[in-house]
GROMACS .gro file of C-alpha atoms in nm:
model
  323
    1MET     CA    1   1.694  -0.387  10.161
    2SER     CA    2   1.819  -0.765  10.005
    3GLY     CA    3   1.837  -1.099  10.117
    4ALA     CA    4   1.569  -1.220  10.313
    5ALA     CA    5   1.454  -0.885  10.419
    6ARG     CA    6   1.078  -0.805  10.513
    7ILE     CA    7   0.990  -0.444  10.490
    8LEU     CA    8   0.716  -0.233  10.560
    9ILE     CA    9   0.643   0.085  10.360
   10THR     CA   10   0.404   0.334  10.404
   11GLY     CA   11   0.356   0.557  10.166
   12GLY     CA   12   0.410   0.302   9.932
   13THR     CA   13   0.230   0.469   9.674
   14GLY     CA   14   0.368   0.793   9.623
   15PHE     CA   15   0.652   0.917   9.469
   16PHE     CA   16   0.922   0.789   9.659
   17GLY     CA   17   0.677   0.437   9.700
   18LYS     CA   18   0.638   0.416   9.327
   19SER     CA   19   1.004   0.475   9.270
   20LEU     CA   20   1.092   0.185   9.485
   21LEU     CA   21   0.874  -0.094   9.333
   22ALA     CA   22   0.982   0.043   9.005
   23ALA     CA   23   1.346   0.005   9.087
   24ARG     CA   24   1.240  -0.361   9.198
   25LYS     CA   25   1.049  -0.426   8.862
   26ARG     CA   26   1.364  -0.315   8.686
   27GLU     CA   27   1.601  -0.510   8.868
   28ALA     CA   28   1.380  -0.846   8.895
   29VAL     CA   29   1.415  -0.880   9.237
   30SER     CA   30   1.245  -1.186   9.387
   31GLU     CA   31   1.416  -1.214   9.746
   32GLY     CA   32   1.285  -1.057  10.021
   33GLU     CA   33   0.940  -0.911  10.081
   34LEU     CA   34   0.774  -0.536  10.052
   35VAL     CA   35   0.434  -0.457  10.231
   36ILE     CA   36   0.322  -0.149  10.103
   37LEU     CA   37   0.045   0.030  10.318
   38SER     CA   38  -0.206   0.213  10.086
   39ARG     CA   39  -0.507   0.373  10.177
   40ASP     CA   40  -0.668   0.241   9.849
   41PRO     CA   41  -0.430  -0.084   9.698
   42GLU     CA   42  -0.668  -0.187   9.458
   43GLY     CA   43  -0.738   0.152   9.300
   44PHE     CA   44  -0.356   0.206   9.286
   45LEU     CA   45  -0.305  -0.106   9.104
   46CYS     CA   46  -0.588   0.003   8.838
   47ARG     CA   47  -0.398   0.298   8.807
   48PHE     CA   48  -0.043   0.165   8.764
   49PRO     CA   49  -0.094  -0.233   8.672
   50ALA     CA   50   0.300  -0.230   8.592
   51PHE     CA   51   0.301  -0.278   8.972
   52ALA     CA   52   0.071  -0.526   8.999
   53GLY     CA   53   0.193  -0.892   9.054
   54LEU     CA   54   0.553  -0.815   9.165
   55PRO     CA   55   0.741  -1.117   9.300
   56GLY     CA   56   0.761  -1.053   9.723
   57VAL     CA   57   0.566  -0.738   9.705
   58SER     CA   58   0.244  -0.739   9.900
   59PHE     CA   59  -0.041  -0.484   9.939
   60ALA     CA   60  -0.199  -0.365  10.324
   61ALA     CA   61  -0.504  -0.158  10.290
   62GLY     CA   62  -0.485   0.127  10.612
   63ASP     CA   63  -0.467   0.485  10.704
   64VAL     CA   64  -0.129   0.520  10.850
   65ARG     CA   65  -0.298   0.670  11.166
   66ASP     CA   66  -0.473   0.337  11.241
   67PHE     CA   67  -0.390   0.063  10.995
   68PRO     CA   68  -0.439  -0.279  11.109
   69PHE     CA   69  -0.117  -0.435  11.191
   70PRO     CA   70  -0.016  -0.654  10.952
   71ASP     CA   71   0.108  -1.078  11.048
   72GLY     CA   72   0.470  -1.217  11.104
   73GLU     CA   73   0.780  -1.045  11.171
   74PHE     CA   74   0.942  -0.744  10.938
   75SER     CA   75   1.336  -0.653  10.940
   76ALA     CA   76   1.258  -0.303  10.904
   77VAL     CA   77   1.041  -0.053  10.860
   78LEU     CA   78   1.064   0.264  10.577
   79HIS     CA   79   0.780   0.535  10.704
   80ALA     CA   80   0.710   0.736  10.438
   81ALA     CA   81   0.348   0.834  10.411
   82THR     CA   82   0.362   1.209  10.355
   83PRO     CA   83   0.101   1.443  10.294
   84ALA     CA   84   0.323   1.682  10.050
   85SER     CA   85   0.079   1.922   9.953
   86ALA     CA   86   0.033   2.258   9.912
   87ARG     CA   87  -0.389   2.262   9.905
   88LEU     CA   88  -0.353   2.074  10.261
   89GLU     CA   89  -0.067   2.258  10.387
   90ALA     CA   90  -0.335   2.560  10.318
   91GLU     CA   91  -0.685   2.459  10.356
   92ASN     CA   92  -0.633   2.213  10.678
   93PRO     CA   93  -0.275   2.247  10.870
   94ALA     CA   94  -0.447   2.044  11.156
   95GLU     CA   95  -0.525   1.750  10.902
   96MET     CA   96  -0.142   1.779  10.745
   97ARG     CA   97  -0.021   1.716  11.124
   98SER     CA   98  -0.229   1.482  11.180
   99ILE     CA   99  -0.150   1.237  10.872
  100ILE     CA  100   0.260   1.331  10.984
  101VAL     CA  101   0.240   1.280  11.320
  102ASP     CA  102  -0.047   1.047  11.416
  103GLY     CA  103   0.085   0.844  11.135
  104THR     CA  104   0.438   0.840  11.284
  105LYS     CA  105   0.301   0.727  11.635
  106ARG     CA  106   0.092   0.458  11.454
  107VAL     CA  107   0.377   0.317  11.314
  108LEU     CA  108   0.633   0.322  11.611
  109ASP     CA  109   0.383   0.096  11.806
  110PHE     CA  110   0.355  -0.123  11.522
  111CYS     CA  111   0.755  -0.098  11.584
  112ARG     CA  112   0.710  -0.187  11.971
  113SER     CA  113   0.440  -0.445  11.917
  114ARG     CA  114   0.639  -0.650  11.631
  115LYS     CA  115   0.980  -0.587  11.760
  116VAL     CA  116   1.066  -0.443  11.457
  117PRO     CA  117   1.478  -0.363  11.452
  118ARG     CA  118   1.528  -0.081  11.257
  119LEU     CA  119   1.315   0.234  11.091
  120LEU     CA  120   1.437   0.465  10.824
  121LEU     CA  121   1.182   0.768  10.876
  122THR     CA  122   1.169   1.014  10.547
  123SER     CA  123   1.153   1.354  10.711
  124SER     CA  124   1.236   1.666  10.504
  125GLY     CA  125   1.491   1.962  10.471
  126ALA     CA  126   1.132   2.213  10.550
  127VAL     CA  127   1.256   2.153  10.927
  128TYR     CA  128   1.474   2.391  10.872
  129GLY     CA  129   1.270   2.654  10.780
  130PRO     CA  130   1.380   2.955  10.571
  131GLN     CA  131   1.775   2.914  10.444
  132GLU     CA  132   1.986   3.199  10.546
  133PRO     CA  133   2.089   3.433  10.243
  134GLU     CA  134   2.481   3.387  10.406
  135CYS     CA  135   2.412   2.975  10.423
  136GLU     CA  136   2.545   2.806  10.115
  137ARG     CA  137   2.409   2.477  10.223
  138MET     CA  138   2.197   2.384  10.486
  139ALA     CA  139   2.349   2.060  10.689
  140GLU     CA  140   2.233   1.869  10.940
  141THR     CA  141   2.345   2.072  11.209
  142TYR     CA  142   2.160   2.402  11.081
  143PRO     CA  143   1.865   2.521  11.345
  144CYS     CA  144   1.548   2.351  11.268
  145ARG     CA  145   1.274   2.674  11.269
  146PRO     CA  146   0.999   2.550  11.037
  147VAL     CA  147   0.727   2.764  10.934
  148THR     CA  148   0.512   2.521  10.763
  149ALA     CA  149   0.219   2.292  10.904
  150TYR     CA  150   0.439   2.038  10.736
  151GLY     CA  151   0.768   2.127  10.842
  152GLN     CA  152   0.643   2.146  11.226
  153GLY     CA  153   0.488   1.802  11.180
  154LYS     CA  154   0.790   1.617  11.024
  155LEU     CA  155   1.039   1.779  11.291
  156GLU     CA  156   0.792   1.635  11.604
  157ALA     CA  157   0.772   1.309  11.405
  158GLU     CA  158   1.149   1.333  11.369
  159ARG     CA  159   1.178   1.370  11.788
  160LEU     CA  160   0.890   1.092  11.852
  161CYS     CA  161   1.108   0.860  11.678
  162LEU     CA  162   1.430   0.953  11.871
  163ASP     CA  163   1.271   0.939  12.154
  164SER     CA  164   1.068   0.589  12.114
  165GLY     CA  165   1.363   0.330  12.173
  166VAL     CA  166   1.274   0.214  11.819
  167GLU     CA  167   1.646   0.203  11.607
  168THR     CA  168   1.563   0.488  11.368
  169VAL     CA  169   1.734   0.658  11.096
  170ILE     CA  170   1.607   0.944  10.984
  171ALA     CA  171   1.628   1.104  10.605
  172ARG     CA  172   1.604   1.478  10.523
  173CYS     CA  173   1.518   1.488  10.182
  174PHE     CA  174   1.496   1.744   9.969
  175ALA     CA  175   1.351   1.830   9.596
  176PHE     CA  176   1.371   1.515   9.354
  177VAL     CA  177   1.244   1.437   8.978
  178GLY     CA  178   1.181   1.144   8.837
  179PRO     CA  179   0.909   0.985   8.603
  180TYR     CA  180   0.668   0.949   8.935
  181LEU     CA  181   0.654   1.270   9.009
  182PRO     CA  182   0.304   1.442   8.993
  183LEU     CA  183   0.303   1.703   8.702
  184GLY     CA  184  -0.011   1.863   8.835
  185ILE     CA  185   0.020   2.045   9.165
  186HIS     CA  186   0.270   2.259   9.330
  187PHE     CA  187   0.598   2.133   9.237
  188ALA     CA  188   0.801   2.325   8.962
  189ALA     CA  189   0.992   2.081   8.800
  190GLY     CA  190   0.691   1.893   8.744
  191ASN     CA  191   0.452   2.183   8.645
  192PHE     CA  192   0.790   2.279   8.368
  193LEU     CA  193   0.783   1.914   8.258
  194ARG     CA  194   0.398   1.924   8.224
  195ASP     CA  195   0.429   2.255   8.039
  196ALA     CA  196   0.659   2.114   7.810
  197LEU     CA  197   0.479   1.786   7.719
  198GLU     CA  198   0.182   1.973   7.612
  199ASN     CA  199   0.379   2.181   7.424
  200ARG     CA  200   0.248   2.512   7.597
  201PRO     CA  201   0.483   2.821   7.690
  202ILE     CA  202   0.653   2.815   8.067
  203ALA     CA  203   0.509   3.081   8.258
  204ILE     CA  204   0.739   3.148   8.586
  205ARG     CA  205   0.521   3.381   8.824
  206GLY     CA  206   0.807   3.484   9.061
  207ASP     CA  207   1.115   3.642   8.953
  208GLY     CA  208   1.273   3.319   8.821
  209ARG     CA  209   1.612   3.380   9.108
  210PRO     CA  210   1.530   3.111   9.358
  211LEU     CA  211   1.764   2.850   9.400
  212ARG     CA  212   1.690   2.462   9.423
  213SER     CA  213   1.850   2.142   9.374
  214TYR     CA  214   1.723   1.810   9.217
  215LEU     CA  215   1.830   1.468   9.320
  216TYR     CA  216   1.689   1.216   9.063
  217ALA     CA  217   1.490   0.891   9.150
  218ASP     CA  218   1.691   0.634   9.074
  219ASP     CA  219   1.961   0.813   9.311
  220LEU     CA  220   1.700   0.885   9.551
  221VAL     CA  221   1.637   0.516   9.581
  222ARG     CA  222   1.999   0.399   9.647
  223TRP     CA  223   2.024   0.625   9.881
  224LEU     CA  224   1.727   0.532  10.077
  225ARG     CA  225   1.837   0.199  10.042
  226ARG     CA  226   2.174   0.285  10.191
  227LEU     CA  227   2.025   0.463  10.470
  228LEU     CA  228   1.785   0.155  10.573
  229GLU     CA  229   2.079  -0.080  10.572
  230ALA     CA  230   2.383   0.108  10.696
  231GLY     CA  231   2.282   0.448  10.825
  232GLU     CA  232   2.380   0.494  11.230
  233PRO     CA  233   2.081   0.448  11.454
  234GLY     CA  234   2.006   0.777  11.582
  235ARG     CA  235   2.126   0.996  11.290
  236ILE     CA  236   2.015   1.207  11.067
  237TYR     CA  237   2.129   1.266  10.715
  238ASN     CA  238   1.969   1.502  10.462
  239VAL     CA  239   1.911   1.367  10.101
  240GLY     CA  240   1.908   1.567   9.771
  241SER     CA  241   2.179   1.709   9.543
  242GLU     CA  242   2.379   1.960   9.608
  243ASN     CA  243   2.388   2.083   9.233
  244ALA     CA  244   2.186   2.451   9.242
  245VAL     CA  245   1.977   2.582   8.963
  246SER     CA  246   1.781   2.844   8.953
  247ILE     CA  247   1.439   2.816   8.871
  248ALA     CA  248   1.460   3.009   8.544
  249GLU     CA  249   1.710   2.786   8.416
  250LEU     CA  250   1.534   2.495   8.558
  251ALA     CA  251   1.233   2.603   8.349
  252GLU     CA  252   1.458   2.680   8.020
  253ARG     CA  253   1.636   2.327   8.055
  254CYS     CA  254   1.257   2.202   8.053
  255ALA     CA  255   1.144   2.390   7.776
  256ALA     CA  256   1.469   2.251   7.565
  257LEU     CA  257   1.322   1.933   7.572
  258ARG     CA  258   1.113   1.960   7.300
  259THR     CA  259   1.205   2.081   6.943
  260PRO     CA  260   1.144   2.385   6.884
  261PRO     CA  261   1.162   2.478   7.275
  262SER     CA  262   0.855   2.560   7.430
  263ALA     CA  263   0.893   2.955   7.517
  264VAL     CA  264   0.985   3.080   7.892
  265THR     CA  265   0.809   3.410   8.037
  266VAL     CA  266   0.949   3.524   8.356
  267LEU     CA  267   0.630   3.752   8.534
  268GLY     CA  268   0.789   3.857   8.844
  269HIS     CA  269   1.077   4.127   8.904
  270PRO     CA  270   1.349   4.108   9.099
  271ASP     CA  271   1.266   4.274   9.449
  272GLY     CA  272   1.648   4.385   9.546
  273LEU     CA  273   1.678   4.083   9.820
  274PRO     CA  274   1.884   3.780   9.796
  275ALA     CA  275   1.758   3.517   9.601
  276PRO     CA  276   1.603   3.235   9.857
  277ARG     CA  277   1.746   2.913   9.838
  278TYR     CA  278   1.658   2.575   9.961
  279LEU     CA  279   2.015   2.329   9.940
  280PRO     CA  280   2.124   2.084  10.141
  281ASP     CA  281   2.484   1.991  10.263
  282THR     CA  282   2.561   1.593  10.174
  283ALA     CA  283   2.864   1.600  10.301
  284ARG     CA  284   2.774   1.336  10.617
  285ALA     CA  285   2.579   1.108  10.386
  286ARG     CA  286   2.896   1.105  10.124
  287ARG     CA  287   3.138   1.083  10.411
  288GLU     CA  288   3.007   0.814  10.644
  289LEU     CA  289   2.833   0.623  10.345
  290GLY     CA  290   2.956   0.651  10.048
  291LEU     CA  291   2.640   0.784   9.865
  292ALA     CA  292   2.674   0.978   9.544
  293GLU     CA  293   2.476   1.165   9.282
  294THR     CA  294   2.493   0.976   8.957
  295VAL     CA  295   2.249   1.126   8.790
  296ASN     CA  296   2.294   1.487   8.659
  297LEU     CA  297   2.021   1.763   8.606
  298ASP     CA  298   1.977   1.767   8.263
  299GLU     CA  299   1.952   1.370   8.221
  300ALA     CA  300   1.726   1.348   8.494
  301LEU     CA  301   1.496   1.570   8.316
  302ARG     CA  302   1.530   1.418   7.977
  303LEU     CA  303   1.460   1.064   8.143
  304THR     CA  304   1.165   1.216   8.291
  305PHE     CA  305   1.025   1.391   7.993
  306GLU     CA  306   1.034   1.032   7.783
  307PHE     CA  307   0.902   0.827   8.042
  308HIS     CA  308   0.584   1.083   7.982
  309ARG     CA  309   0.594   1.116   7.637
  310ASN     CA  310   0.660   0.725   7.565
  311ASN     CA  311   0.422   0.634   7.876
  312GLY     CA  312   0.114   0.833   7.680
  313TYR     CA  313   0.087   1.127   7.902
  314CYS     CA  314  -0.215   1.217   8.067
  315MET     CA  315  -0.281   1.458   8.339
  316LYS     CA  316  -0.559   1.216   8.531
  317ASN     CA  317  -0.249   1.013   8.648
  318GLN     CA  318  -0.045   1.359   8.753
  319GLN     CA  319  -0.281   1.515   9.084
  320GLY     CA  320  -0.090   1.272   9.337
  321GLU     CA  321  -0.165   0.958   9.480
  322LYS     CA  322  -0.309   0.896   9.772
  323SER     CA  323  -0.053   0.674  10.003
   0.00000   0.00000   0.00000
């Protein structure tokens, strides 16, 4: 994402998109152009005025499933429009699938129409389905058995891209933390940070044993940029952290961001089964593209906490964004 590149970003007002925009603002980049597709650009810029007027950044209004094709030539598309909503998954899985699959079809039509030479699809570790207890981390060769509409839609989107004739790199993204992670939906890290910010006790509904890992937003941006520029066409790369943390330990680390620390309560009880895990093997990205995790979890949580505390944390901006 350098030089005179002109890149269309779908989902550009979600967590991934805001993280990319924040990096561009921080780095004072002016060369190249980013065109951000959003269903409501005006509303987004009203809620996040810091992203208004960025040099080389423009917005296009439209739903990813039927957006009008922007004029001009593009050097790449970063397709990140993703309804990561547990509520939508539960209440309207057909809509979940439509946004993912039909949105990907529209993006592919755009790429073919404009002869876009490169596409980066942000997929998800959800395509793998449940991780077997004996598997420490899931590599890209792990069998895909998705059990959710979200995971099934993402896997279908991958296959559409790989069969399309469009030069595609696939990023299977896991879990992340950073300033623009919504704190008011179903993400555990976001919920724990919200409770700490509000000086409320942190309650864990389960037994606290499940294992997760979190890559910081700045590392995510570096990884996505590198994949877009140098990922091998037709290849899949896991994107995330390999450093496991239990949900209970994650809660304790979030609680410790306050002085005195927030109280943490574990409401569930162990069921005698192995602790569920959702952990990527990122050896391929590290080996082939020289990628690395540079911000550890404690620092990532601290930076996220301080961002909200220093920027007037309020719940109205924490319910997720319309991409």
